[in-house]
Tab-separated table of C-alpha atoms in Angstrom:
chain	number	residue	atom	x	y	z
U	5	UNK	CA	1.312	-40.071	-24.474
U	6	UNK	CA	5.347	-40.329	-24.914
U	7	UNK	CA	7.892	-38.196	-23.125
U	8	UNK	CA	8.299	-36.139	-26.089
U	9	UNK	CA	4.796	-34.808	-25.976
U	10	UNK	CA	6.102	-32.447	-23.373
U	11	UNK	CA	9.625	-31.024	-23.712
U	12	UNK	CA	11.240	-30.033	-20.598
U	13	UNK	CA	11.668	-26.332	-20.376
U	14	UNK	CA	15.399	-25.117	-20.153
U	15	UNK	CA	16.753	-25.144	-16.644
U	16	UNK	CA	16.178	-22.134	-14.945
U	17	UNK	CA	18.398	-19.741	-12.394
U	18	UNK	CA	15.398	-19.026	-10.238
U	19	UNK	CA	14.833	-19.760	-6.570
U	20	UNK	CA	13.342	-22.058	-4.993
U	21	UNK	CA	15.270	-24.478	-7.411
U	22	UNK	CA	12.330	-26.660	-7.719
U	23	UNK	CA	9.992	-23.813	-9.104
U	24	UNK	CA	8.076	-24.758	-12.294
U	25	UNK	CA	8.143	-22.344	-14.990
U	26	UNK	CA	6.650	-23.017	-18.388
U	27	UNK	CA	8.342	-21.723	-21.497
U	28	UNK	CA	11.197	-20.546	-19.692
U	29	UNK	CA	13.823	-19.211	-22.672
U	30	UNK	CA	17.315	-18.028	-20.812
U	31	UNK	CA	18.279	-14.246	-21.967
U	32	UNK	CA	20.321	-13.911	-24.759
U	33	UNK	CA	21.862	-10.578	-24.603
U	34	UNK	CA	24.302	-9.955	-21.416
U	35	UNK	CA	23.611	-8.748	-18.051
U	36	UNK	CA	25.417	-5.423	-18.522
U	37	UNK	CA	22.838	-4.762	-21.393
U	38	UNK	CA	20.275	-4.576	-19.027
U	39	UNK	CA	22.110	-2.800	-16.145
U	40	UNK	CA	23.748	-0.439	-18.753
U	41	UNK	CA	20.164	0.658	-19.897
U	42	UNK	CA	18.796	1.103	-16.441
U	43	UNK	CA	21.638	3.443	-15.344
U	44	UNK	CA	22.639	5.354	-18.229
U	45	UNK	CA	18.997	6.457	-18.724
U	46	UNK	CA	18.525	7.341	-14.907
U	47	UNK	CA	22.149	9.215	-14.965
U	48	UNK	CA	20.932	11.210	-18.091
U	49	UNK	CA	17.375	11.835	-16.458
U	50	UNK	CA	19.477	13.006	-13.361
U	51	UNK	CA	21.719	15.510	-15.292
U	52	UNK	CA	18.771	16.548	-17.597
U	53	UNK	CA	16.515	17.326	-14.297
U	54	UNK	CA	19.174	18.865	-12.585
U	55	UNK	CA	20.067	21.410	-15.036
U	56	UNK	CA	16.069	21.963	-15.662
U	57	UNK	CA	16.016	22.835	-11.933
U	58	UNK	CA	18.514	25.256	-11.900
U	59	UNK	CA	17.090	27.167	-14.774
U	60	UNK	CA	16.345	30.862	-13.505
U	61	UNK	CA	13.615	31.106	-15.892
U	62	UNK	CA	10.878	29.104	-13.723
U	63	UNK	CA	8.665	31.065	-11.172
U	64	UNK	CA	9.970	31.546	-7.643
U	65	UNK	CA	13.231	31.458	-5.884
U	66	UNK	CA	16.050	29.234	-7.454
U	67	UNK	CA	16.195	25.853	-5.858
U	68	UNK	CA	18.495	24.526	-3.385
U	69	UNK	CA	20.520	21.560	-3.994
U	70	UNK	CA	18.831	19.354	-2.018
U	71	UNK	CA	15.435	20.104	-3.633
U	72	UNK	CA	16.840	19.608	-7.219
U	73	UNK	CA	18.130	16.157	-6.466
U	74	UNK	CA	14.831	15.431	-4.954
U	75	UNK	CA	13.304	16.277	-8.483
U	76	UNK	CA	16.071	14.144	-9.982
U	77	UNK	CA	14.844	11.552	-7.835
U	78	UNK	CA	11.160	11.697	-8.895
U	79	UNK	CA	12.271	11.987	-12.708
U	80	UNK	CA	13.957	8.611	-12.379
U	81	UNK	CA	11.107	7.149	-10.532
U	82	UNK	CA	8.777	8.410	-13.138
U	83	UNK	CA	11.308	6.513	-16.001
U	84	UNK	CA	11.259	3.097	-13.777
U	85	UNK	CA	7.675	3.068	-12.608
U	86	UNK	CA	6.190	4.253	-15.856
U	87	UNK	CA	8.481	2.444	-18.452
U	88	UNK	CA	10.186	-0.633	-16.421
U	89	UNK	CA	7.411	-1.270	-14.019
U	90	UNK	CA	4.889	-0.490	-16.669
U	91	UNK	CA	6.178	-3.366	-18.966
U	92	UNK	CA	6.023	-5.620	-16.026
U	93	UNK	CA	2.254	-4.903	-15.306
U	94	UNK	CA	1.542	-5.205	-18.906
U	95	UNK	CA	3.702	-8.206	-20.037
U	96	UNK	CA	4.065	-10.311	-16.908
U	97	UNK	CA	2.466	-13.272	-18.093
U	98	UNK	CA	4.709	-13.514	-21.433
U	99	UNK	CA	8.264	-12.600	-19.515
U	100	UNK	CA	9.873	-15.787	-18.808
U	101	UNK	CA	9.664	-16.786	-22.534
U	102	UNK	CA	10.048	-13.513	-23.994
U	103	UNK	CA	13.445	-11.934	-25.564
U	104	UNK	CA	12.228	-8.167	-26.038
U	105	UNK	CA	14.861	-5.803	-23.969
U	106	UNK	CA	12.648	-5.083	-20.879
U	107	UNK	CA	11.821	-8.738	-20.692
U	108	UNK	CA	15.009	-9.652	-20.441
U	109	UNK	CA	15.928	-7.134	-17.863
U	110	UNK	CA	13.093	-8.630	-15.914
U	111	UNK	CA	14.313	-12.054	-16.178
U	112	UNK	CA	17.861	-10.946	-14.938
U	113	UNK	CA	16.280	-9.062	-11.891
U	114	UNK	CA	14.125	-11.934	-11.239
U	115	UNK	CA	17.326	-13.862	-10.255
U	116	UNK	CA	17.056	-11.664	-6.924
U	117	UNK	CA	13.092	-12.200	-6.680
U	118	UNK	CA	11.413	-15.195	-8.591
U	119	UNK	CA	8.219	-13.646	-8.115
U	120	UNK	CA	8.731	-11.711	-11.187
U	121	UNK	CA	8.447	-14.857	-13.649
U	122	UNK	CA	5.595	-16.648	-12.043
U	123	UNK	CA	2.895	-13.844	-12.034
U	124	UNK	CA	2.988	-13.537	-8.296
U	125	UNK	CA	-0.565	-12.161	-7.314
U	126	UNK	CA	0.579	-9.508	-4.755
U	127	UNK	CA	3.786	-8.543	-7.064
U	128	UNK	CA	1.434	-8.034	-10.194
U	129	UNK	CA	-1.081	-5.869	-8.308
U	130	UNK	CA	1.370	-3.773	-6.389
U	131	UNK	CA	3.512	-3.318	-9.225
U	132	UNK	CA	0.559	-2.457	-11.741
U	133	UNK	CA	-0.579	-0.057	-9.142
U	134	UNK	CA	3.325	1.675	-9.101
U	135	UNK	CA	3.490	1.881	-12.721
U	136	UNK	CA	0.148	3.711	-13.468
U	137	UNK	CA	-0.336	5.622	-10.137
U	138	UNK	CA	3.102	6.301	-8.645
U	139	UNK	CA	4.590	6.843	-12.259
U	140	UNK	CA	2.819	9.672	-13.690
U	141	UNK	CA	2.404	11.151	-10.276
U	142	UNK	CA	6.355	11.255	-9.898
U	143	UNK	CA	6.450	13.002	-13.526
U	144	UNK	CA	3.535	15.640	-12.047
U	145	UNK	CA	6.086	16.018	-8.808
U	146	UNK	CA	8.507	17.485	-11.092
U	147	UNK	CA	6.489	19.761	-13.031
U	148	UNK	CA	4.909	20.769	-9.935
U	149	UNK	CA	8.122	22.006	-8.189
U	150	UNK	CA	9.391	23.328	-11.539
U	151	UNK	CA	6.053	25.549	-11.581
U	152	UNK	CA	5.705	26.329	-7.882
U	153	UNK	CA	2.377	24.611	-7.816
U	154	UNK	CA	0.851	24.829	-4.328
U	155	UNK	CA	0.115	21.025	-4.240
U	156	UNK	CA	3.769	20.594	-4.932
U	157	UNK	CA	4.377	18.854	-1.536
U	158	UNK	CA	1.154	17.010	-1.373
U	159	UNK	CA	2.235	15.226	-4.327
U	160	UNK	CA	5.733	14.578	-2.923
U	161	UNK	CA	3.786	13.008	0.212
U	162	UNK	CA	1.340	10.963	-1.873
U	163	UNK	CA	4.071	9.315	-4.206
U	164	UNK	CA	6.621	8.819	-1.368
U	165	UNK	CA	3.810	7.340	1.129
U	166	UNK	CA	2.794	5.091	-1.930
U	167	UNK	CA	6.182	3.971	-2.823
U	168	UNK	CA	6.991	3.228	0.903
U	169	UNK	CA	3.978	1.190	1.510
U	170	UNK	CA	4.121	-0.748	-1.848
U	171	UNK	CA	7.859	-1.440	-0.841
U	172	UNK	CA	7.251	-2.617	2.983
U	173	UNK	CA	4.564	-5.011	1.609
U	174	UNK	CA	7.018	-6.163	-0.781
U	175	UNK	CA	9.664	-6.916	1.753
U	176	UNK	CA	7.332	-8.063	4.093
U	177	UNK	CA	5.510	-10.775	1.767
U	178	UNK	CA	9.057	-12.153	1.033
U	179	UNK	CA	10.131	-11.910	4.740
U	180	UNK	CA	7.247	-14.285	5.687
U	181	UNK	CA	8.095	-16.383	2.943
U	182	UNK	CA	11.476	-16.911	4.423
U	183	UNK	CA	12.986	-15.174	1.295
U	184	UNK	CA	12.399	-18.453	-0.951
U	185	UNK	CA	12.265	-16.796	-4.084
U	186	UNK	CA	16.168	-15.512	-4.024
U	187	UNK	CA	19.709	-17.139	-3.487
U	188	UNK	CA	19.911	-15.933	0.034
U	189	UNK	CA	22.943	-14.029	0.754
U	190	UNK	CA	23.871	-13.872	-2.795
U	191	UNK	CA	26.014	-11.059	-3.299
U	192	UNK	CA	24.859	-9.539	-6.630
U	193	UNK	CA	21.294	-11.165	-6.752
U	194	UNK	CA	19.941	-11.374	-2.912
U	195	UNK	CA	22.285	-7.937	-1.665
U	196	UNK	CA	22.210	-6.084	-4.927
U	197	UNK	CA	18.889	-6.761	-6.760
U	198	UNK	CA	16.729	-7.613	-4.205
U	199	UNK	CA	17.831	-5.874	-0.628
U	200	UNK	CA	19.710	-2.518	-1.965
U	201	UNK	CA	17.644	-1.772	-4.771
U	202	UNK	CA	14.504	-1.894	-2.898
U	203	UNK	CA	16.042	-0.397	-0.277
U	204	UNK	CA	16.402	2.752	-1.934
U	205	UNK	CA	12.588	2.760	-2.265
U	206	UNK	CA	12.302	2.707	1.452
U	207	UNK	CA	14.876	5.424	2.480
U	208	UNK	CA	14.431	7.890	0.041
U	209	UNK	CA	10.817	8.228	0.435
U	210	UNK	CA	10.823	8.059	4.152
U	211	UNK	CA	13.099	11.068	4.127
U	212	UNK	CA	10.873	13.115	1.306
U	213	UNK	CA	8.020	11.885	3.286
U	214	UNK	CA	9.238	13.791	6.578
U	215	UNK	CA	10.185	16.848	3.978
U	216	UNK	CA	6.800	17.008	3.103
U	217	UNK	CA	5.303	16.462	6.465
U	218	UNK	CA	7.554	19.531	7.541
U	219	UNK	CA	6.756	21.773	4.893
U	220	UNK	CA	3.217	21.373	5.007
U	221	UNK	CA	2.855	21.719	8.489
U	222	UNK	CA	4.684	24.957	8.561
U	223	UNK	CA	2.264	26.185	5.737
U	224	UNK	CA	-0.652	25.140	7.578
U	225	UNK	CA	0.963	26.720	10.875
U	226	UNK	CA	1.174	29.774	9.121
U	227	UNK	CA	-2.004	29.891	7.848
U	228	UNK	CA	-3.662	28.918	11.506
U	229	UNK	CA	-1.824	32.173	12.940
U	230	UNK	CA	-2.736	34.483	10.242
U	231	UNK	CA	-6.437	33.035	10.872
U	232	UNK	CA	-5.908	33.598	14.536
U	233	UNK	CA	-4.967	36.912	14.488
U	234	UNK	CA	-7.930	38.193	12.580
U	235	UNK	CA	-10.214	36.910	15.281
F	275	UNK	CA	-1.401	-45.537	10.678
F	276	UNK	CA	-5.625	-45.972	11.153
F	277	UNK	CA	-7.798	-43.213	9.910
F	278	UNK	CA	-8.618	-42.476	13.368
F	279	UNK	CA	-4.762	-41.233	13.773
F	280	UNK	CA	-5.936	-37.854	11.750
F	281	UNK	CA	-9.459	-37.082	12.785
F	282	UNK	CA	-11.473	-35.226	9.664
F	283	UNK	CA	-11.824	-31.423	10.881
F	284	UNK	CA	-15.462	-30.190	10.930
F	285	UNK	CA	-17.008	-29.187	7.754
F	286	UNK	CA	-16.321	-25.668	7.137
F	287	UNK	CA	-18.383	-22.841	5.440
F	288	UNK	CA	-15.482	-21.173	3.463
F	289	UNK	CA	-15.107	-20.848	-0.230
F	290	UNK	CA	-13.381	-22.167	-2.567
F	291	UNK	CA	-15.186	-25.581	-1.033
F	292	UNK	CA	-12.307	-27.786	-1.188
F	293	UNK	CA	-10.261	-25.555	0.638
F	294	UNK	CA	-8.256	-27.320	3.550
F	295	UNK	CA	-8.577	-25.627	6.769
F	296	UNK	CA	-6.720	-27.469	9.467
F	297	UNK	CA	-8.216	-27.387	13.280
F	298	UNK	CA	-11.511	-25.571	12.311
F	299	UNK	CA	-13.896	-25.284	15.153
F	300	UNK	CA	-17.238	-23.701	14.305
F	301	UNK	CA	-18.697	-20.617	16.120
F	302	UNK	CA	-20.725	-21.405	19.354
F	303	UNK	CA	-21.975	-17.818	19.776
F	304	UNK	CA	-24.802	-16.535	17.325
F	305	UNK	CA	-23.476	-13.918	14.336
F	306	UNK	CA	-25.642	-11.323	15.878
F	307	UNK	CA	-23.329	-11.049	18.920
F	308	UNK	CA	-20.222	-10.006	16.313
F	309	UNK	CA	-22.284	-7.797	14.587
F	310	UNK	CA	-23.630	-6.150	17.521
F	311	UNK	CA	-20.306	-5.829	19.272
F	312	UNK	CA	-18.855	-4.055	15.959
F	313	UNK	CA	-21.848	-1.721	15.063
F	314	UNK	CA	-22.623	-0.655	19.173
F	315	UNK	CA	-18.666	0.072	19.776
F	316	UNK	CA	-18.847	2.035	16.513
F	317	UNK	CA	-21.954	3.616	17.091
F	318	UNK	CA	-20.596	4.487	20.898
F	319	UNK	CA	-16.983	6.006	19.645
F	320	UNK	CA	-19.450	7.963	16.999
F	321	UNK	CA	-21.535	9.588	19.605
F	322	UNK	CA	-18.678	10.387	21.797
F	323	UNK	CA	-16.266	12.014	19.216
F	324	UNK	CA	-19.184	13.933	17.834
F	325	UNK	CA	-19.574	15.429	21.362
F	326	UNK	CA	-15.943	16.059	21.784
F	327	UNK	CA	-15.658	17.821	18.587
F	328	UNK	CA	-18.222	20.232	19.352
F	329	UNK	CA	-17.120	21.296	22.740
F	330	UNK	CA	-15.797	24.824	22.800
F	331	UNK	CA	-13.057	24.429	25.108
F	332	UNK	CA	-10.921	23.274	22.356
F	333	UNK	CA	-8.640	25.901	20.594
F	334	UNK	CA	-9.701	27.333	17.424
F	335	UNK	CA	-13.358	27.973	15.883
F	336	UNK	CA	-16.022	25.398	16.544
F	337	UNK	CA	-15.974	22.779	13.894
F	338	UNK	CA	-18.523	22.322	11.198
F	339	UNK	CA	-20.728	18.862	10.992
F	340	UNK	CA	-18.749	17.658	8.121
F	341	UNK	CA	-15.463	17.908	9.979
F	342	UNK	CA	-16.932	16.302	13.042
F	343	UNK	CA	-18.128	13.605	11.115
F	344	UNK	CA	-14.552	13.138	9.788
F	345	UNK	CA	-13.323	12.750	13.293
F	346	UNK	CA	-16.048	10.013	14.217
F	347	UNK	CA	-14.643	8.096	11.202
F	348	UNK	CA	-11.301	8.127	12.353
F	349	UNK	CA	-12.083	7.304	15.951
F	350	UNK	CA	-14.271	4.352	14.494
F	351	UNK	CA	-10.864	3.521	12.417
F	352	UNK	CA	-8.803	3.527	15.535
F	353	UNK	CA	-11.005	0.778	17.017
F	354	UNK	CA	-11.342	-1.312	14.064
F	355	UNK	CA	-7.893	-1.014	12.871
F	356	UNK	CA	-6.046	-1.145	16.493
F	357	UNK	CA	-8.825	-3.541	17.953
F	358	UNK	CA	-10.113	-5.932	15.232
F	359	UNK	CA	-7.440	-6.087	12.689
F	360	UNK	CA	-4.892	-5.972	15.457
F	361	UNK	CA	-6.299	-9.145	16.788
F	362	UNK	CA	-6.193	-10.658	13.262
F	363	UNK	CA	-2.652	-9.522	13.240
F	364	UNK	CA	-1.451	-11.252	16.518
F	365	UNK	CA	-3.630	-14.240	16.521
F	366	UNK	CA	-4.513	-14.949	12.581
F	367	UNK	CA	-2.401	-18.502	12.710
F	368	UNK	CA	-4.999	-19.752	15.605
F	369	UNK	CA	-8.292	-17.886	14.476
F	370	UNK	CA	-9.960	-20.934	12.585
F	371	UNK	CA	-9.653	-23.097	15.667
F	372	UNK	CA	-10.236	-20.533	18.663
F	373	UNK	CA	-13.483	-19.622	20.018
F	374	UNK	CA	-12.396	-16.165	21.761
F	375	UNK	CA	-14.934	-13.371	20.901
F	376	UNK	CA	-12.828	-11.835	18.428
F	377	UNK	CA	-11.854	-15.059	16.500
F	378	UNK	CA	-15.351	-15.856	16.202
F	379	UNK	CA	-16.012	-12.233	14.336
F	380	UNK	CA	-13.086	-13.037	12.342
F	381	UNK	CA	-14.598	-16.492	11.570
F	382	UNK	CA	-17.424	-15.303	10.591
F	383	UNK	CA	-16.208	-12.392	8.436
F	384	UNK	CA	-14.276	-15.010	6.410
F	385	UNK	CA	-17.476	-16.614	5.080
F	386	UNK	CA	-17.528	-13.342	2.764
F	387	UNK	CA	-13.447	-13.794	2.577
F	388	UNK	CA	-11.497	-17.225	3.162
F	389	UNK	CA	-8.266	-15.463	3.123
F	390	UNK	CA	-8.608	-14.624	7.024
F	391	UNK	CA	-8.701	-18.317	7.885
F	392	UNK	CA	-5.840	-19.692	5.877
F	393	UNK	CA	-3.184	-17.008	7.202
F	394	UNK	CA	-2.780	-15.752	3.341
F	395	UNK	CA	0.394	-13.886	2.944
F	396	UNK	CA	-0.609	-10.723	1.604
F	397	UNK	CA	-3.854	-10.640	3.887
F	398	UNK	CA	-1.530	-10.968	6.791
F	399	UNK	CA	1.177	-8.319	5.967
F	400	UNK	CA	-1.607	-5.581	4.766
F	401	UNK	CA	-3.659	-6.296	7.903
F	402	UNK	CA	-0.645	-6.161	10.323
F	403	UNK	CA	0.464	-2.591	8.983
F	404	UNK	CA	-3.263	-1.406	8.887
F	405	UNK	CA	-3.377	-2.233	12.668
F	406	UNK	CA	0.015	-0.718	13.695
F	407	UNK	CA	0.460	1.915	11.510
F	408	UNK	CA	-3.062	3.272	10.422
F	409	UNK	CA	-4.710	2.439	13.820
F	410	UNK	CA	-2.745	4.780	16.089
F	411	UNK	CA	-2.354	7.232	13.364
F	412	UNK	CA	-6.329	7.389	12.946
F	413	UNK	CA	-6.352	8.145	16.657
F	414	UNK	CA	-3.469	10.876	16.458
F	415	UNK	CA	-5.518	12.355	13.532
F	416	UNK	CA	-8.533	12.771	16.013
F	417	UNK	CA	-6.452	14.213	18.676
F	418	UNK	CA	-4.447	16.257	16.174
F	419	UNK	CA	-7.900	17.902	14.796
F	420	UNK	CA	-9.246	18.567	18.315
F	421	UNK	CA	-5.750	20.301	19.374
F	422	UNK	CA	-5.610	21.983	15.962
F	423	UNK	CA	-1.986	20.726	15.657
F	424	UNK	CA	-0.284	22.214	12.362
F	425	UNK	CA	-0.130	18.442	10.914
F	426	UNK	CA	-3.755	17.438	11.224
F	427	UNK	CA	-4.422	17.637	7.514
F	428	UNK	CA	-0.714	15.693	6.660
F	429	UNK	CA	-2.048	12.928	9.097
F	430	UNK	CA	-5.617	12.633	7.320
F	431	UNK	CA	-3.798	12.538	3.956
F	432	UNK	CA	-1.629	9.937	5.304
F	433	UNK	CA	-3.876	7.817	7.250
F	434	UNK	CA	-6.356	8.158	4.111
F	435	UNK	CA	-3.779	7.050	1.363
F	436	UNK	CA	-2.764	4.097	3.368
F	437	UNK	CA	-6.336	2.879	3.853
F	438	UNK	CA	-7.021	3.590	0.609
F	439	UNK	CA	-4.059	1.776	-1.040
F	440	UNK	CA	-4.248	-1.263	1.359
F	441	UNK	CA	-7.961	-1.708	0.132
F	442	UNK	CA	-7.405	-1.313	-3.343
F	443	UNK	CA	-4.678	-4.120	-3.123
F	444	UNK	CA	-7.283	-5.909	-1.152
F	445	UNK	CA	-9.723	-5.989	-3.758
F	446	UNK	CA	-7.099	-6.103	-6.524
F	447	UNK	CA	-5.589	-9.465	-5.569
F	448	UNK	CA	-8.897	-10.948	-5.011
F	449	UNK	CA	-10.411	-9.846	-8.002
F	450	UNK	CA	-7.333	-11.445	-9.910
F	451	UNK	CA	-7.985	-14.365	-8.218
F	452	UNK	CA	-11.593	-14.700	-9.441
F	453	UNK	CA	-13.042	-13.923	-6.345
F	454	UNK	CA	-12.463	-17.210	-5.346
F	455	UNK	CA	-12.276	-17.093	-1.523
F	456	UNK	CA	-15.940	-15.991	-1.410
F	457	UNK	CA	-19.700	-17.418	-2.403
F	458	UNK	CA	-20.087	-14.910	-5.313
F	459	UNK	CA	-23.115	-12.955	-5.382
F	460	UNK	CA	-24.174	-13.856	-1.807
F	461	UNK	CA	-26.299	-11.300	-0.757
F	462	UNK	CA	-24.696	-11.168	3.218
F	463	UNK	CA	-21.351	-12.689	2.859
F	464	UNK	CA	-20.394	-11.588	-0.800
F	465	UNK	CA	-22.308	-8.128	-1.033
F	466	UNK	CA	-22.141	-6.795	2.624
F	467	UNK	CA	-19.194	-8.285	4.428
F	468	UNK	CA	-16.959	-8.453	1.167
F	469	UNK	CA	-18.041	-5.741	-1.023
F	470	UNK	CA	-19.987	-3.171	1.018
F	471	UNK	CA	-17.767	-3.231	4.394
F	472	UNK	CA	-14.580	-2.673	2.501
F	473	UNK	CA	-15.972	-0.154	-0.152
F	474	UNK	CA	-16.256	2.136	2.528
F	475	UNK	CA	-12.542	2.122	3.138
F	476	UNK	CA	-12.479	3.082	-0.726
F	477	UNK	CA	-14.961	5.787	-0.899
F	478	UNK	CA	-14.495	7.741	2.469
F	479	UNK	CA	-10.604	7.831	2.227
F	480	UNK	CA	-11.134	9.055	-1.116
F	481	UNK	CA	-13.192	11.786	-0.183
F	482	UNK	CA	-10.799	12.591	3.007
F	483	UNK	CA	-7.768	12.530	0.601
F	484	UNK	CA	-9.150	15.087	-2.023
F	485	UNK	CA	-10.194	16.961	1.202
F	486	UNK	CA	-6.861	17.179	2.743
F	487	UNK	CA	-5.349	17.844	-0.491
F	488	UNK	CA	-7.315	21.053	-0.758
F	489	UNK	CA	-6.695	22.067	2.836
F	490	UNK	CA	-2.953	21.414	2.345
F	491	UNK	CA	-2.806	23.052	-0.986
F	492	UNK	CA	-4.589	26.195	0.368
F	493	UNK	CA	-2.468	26.754	3.246
F	494	UNK	CA	0.879	26.464	0.823
F	495	UNK	CA	-0.704	28.681	-1.800
F	496	UNK	CA	-1.290	31.302	1.033
F	497	UNK	CA	2.150	30.941	2.292
F	498	UNK	CA	3.671	31.166	-1.523
F	499	UNK	CA	1.904	34.458	-1.760
F	500	UNK	CA	3.247	35.866	1.481
F	501	UNK	CA	6.730	34.749	0.354
F	502	UNK	CA	6.309	36.276	-3.058
F	503	UNK	CA	4.882	39.588	-1.464
F	504	UNK	CA	8.104	39.936	0.579
F	505	UNK	CA	10.313	39.696	-2.619
């Protein structure tokens, strides 16, 4: 066979630099399209959920600002898990060569973690569970709080622990590989995409986990003391 | 260099058959030593915890058989996560060539999943979190129920969800690799070691998760109705 039988793929921007990515096609949209989509939809969901949570027509007492913010967080999580990570879970094998909008978003993100363009096994499994379990459960959490369902804090605990564990594994596996899939210390790709964006899913779920722990323990303590008085 | 400069490792029993495992030394103890250790310590913990949970000196009402069994489960989990998986998390790099008791147990188990003798990255990360998070938290769950601490069901939920998520990822990653690390359909190695032993950590945590969900929701419902009456 002549060399022309296997055309070289376009040079890619991913790390490690010698990574082989078949069928790679560079993005034809500018980066700000992806970032604008992510942040404007998130901002719209934040505004919408903030207003919805403040509506007095729901059962129960009006929500405090912290609780309203938590609901905004879960609404944004429902979008990011369900839509963006859902796309990855369905089309991870096509993303390097695909030019649809969300594939271009993932090709951009992968500059901070190339596991997203090589169908890394752990990454596909973790993202699939995130998309199909924590995504819908995030939206259910919003509804559960708006309607004051008795399992609202259980849902908050389940989603937050699931996000936290998945994200700890995400960082830990990459740490043990020496952060090989990113250009270390790059301000945008390493620090913003890889470290900062994912650190959010460590910090906020940890706070919400402790918050749910406190509320559920208080409810159990109240029930225990009622039962103790009856005896 | 002559061939003698790199002596071939002993032939190994792991799958895929062409897997390269440096420094492999076959076990010098019979298999039943490992199995007897695992099951006799588990049985002893079961008996001990069953008795402890039945002792009337603890606070609160006497425990039902189902609750006592659940505590036995968490005590056994504390042992398996903390000791057996703790050993793996500390010494996974030495296990193939090591003859200490727990390394031999892992070399035996790895016949059902060779990821344990090749320092598979996901496996090491997941096992380390299991050993150091779910291990101690399992023991705390036992104590929390014996002392009727208000966060006892929160702990049950956290440990069970952590075990469930880790185990789902464990099966899912191996499924996506075509069960390459085991001799498929082998009655002892595939079905008993790999499928059955790990299926326990899918089934039992699922039941305990739903149980905790029910108890915590009931406590929250009771507290909500008290607060609603006050208004």
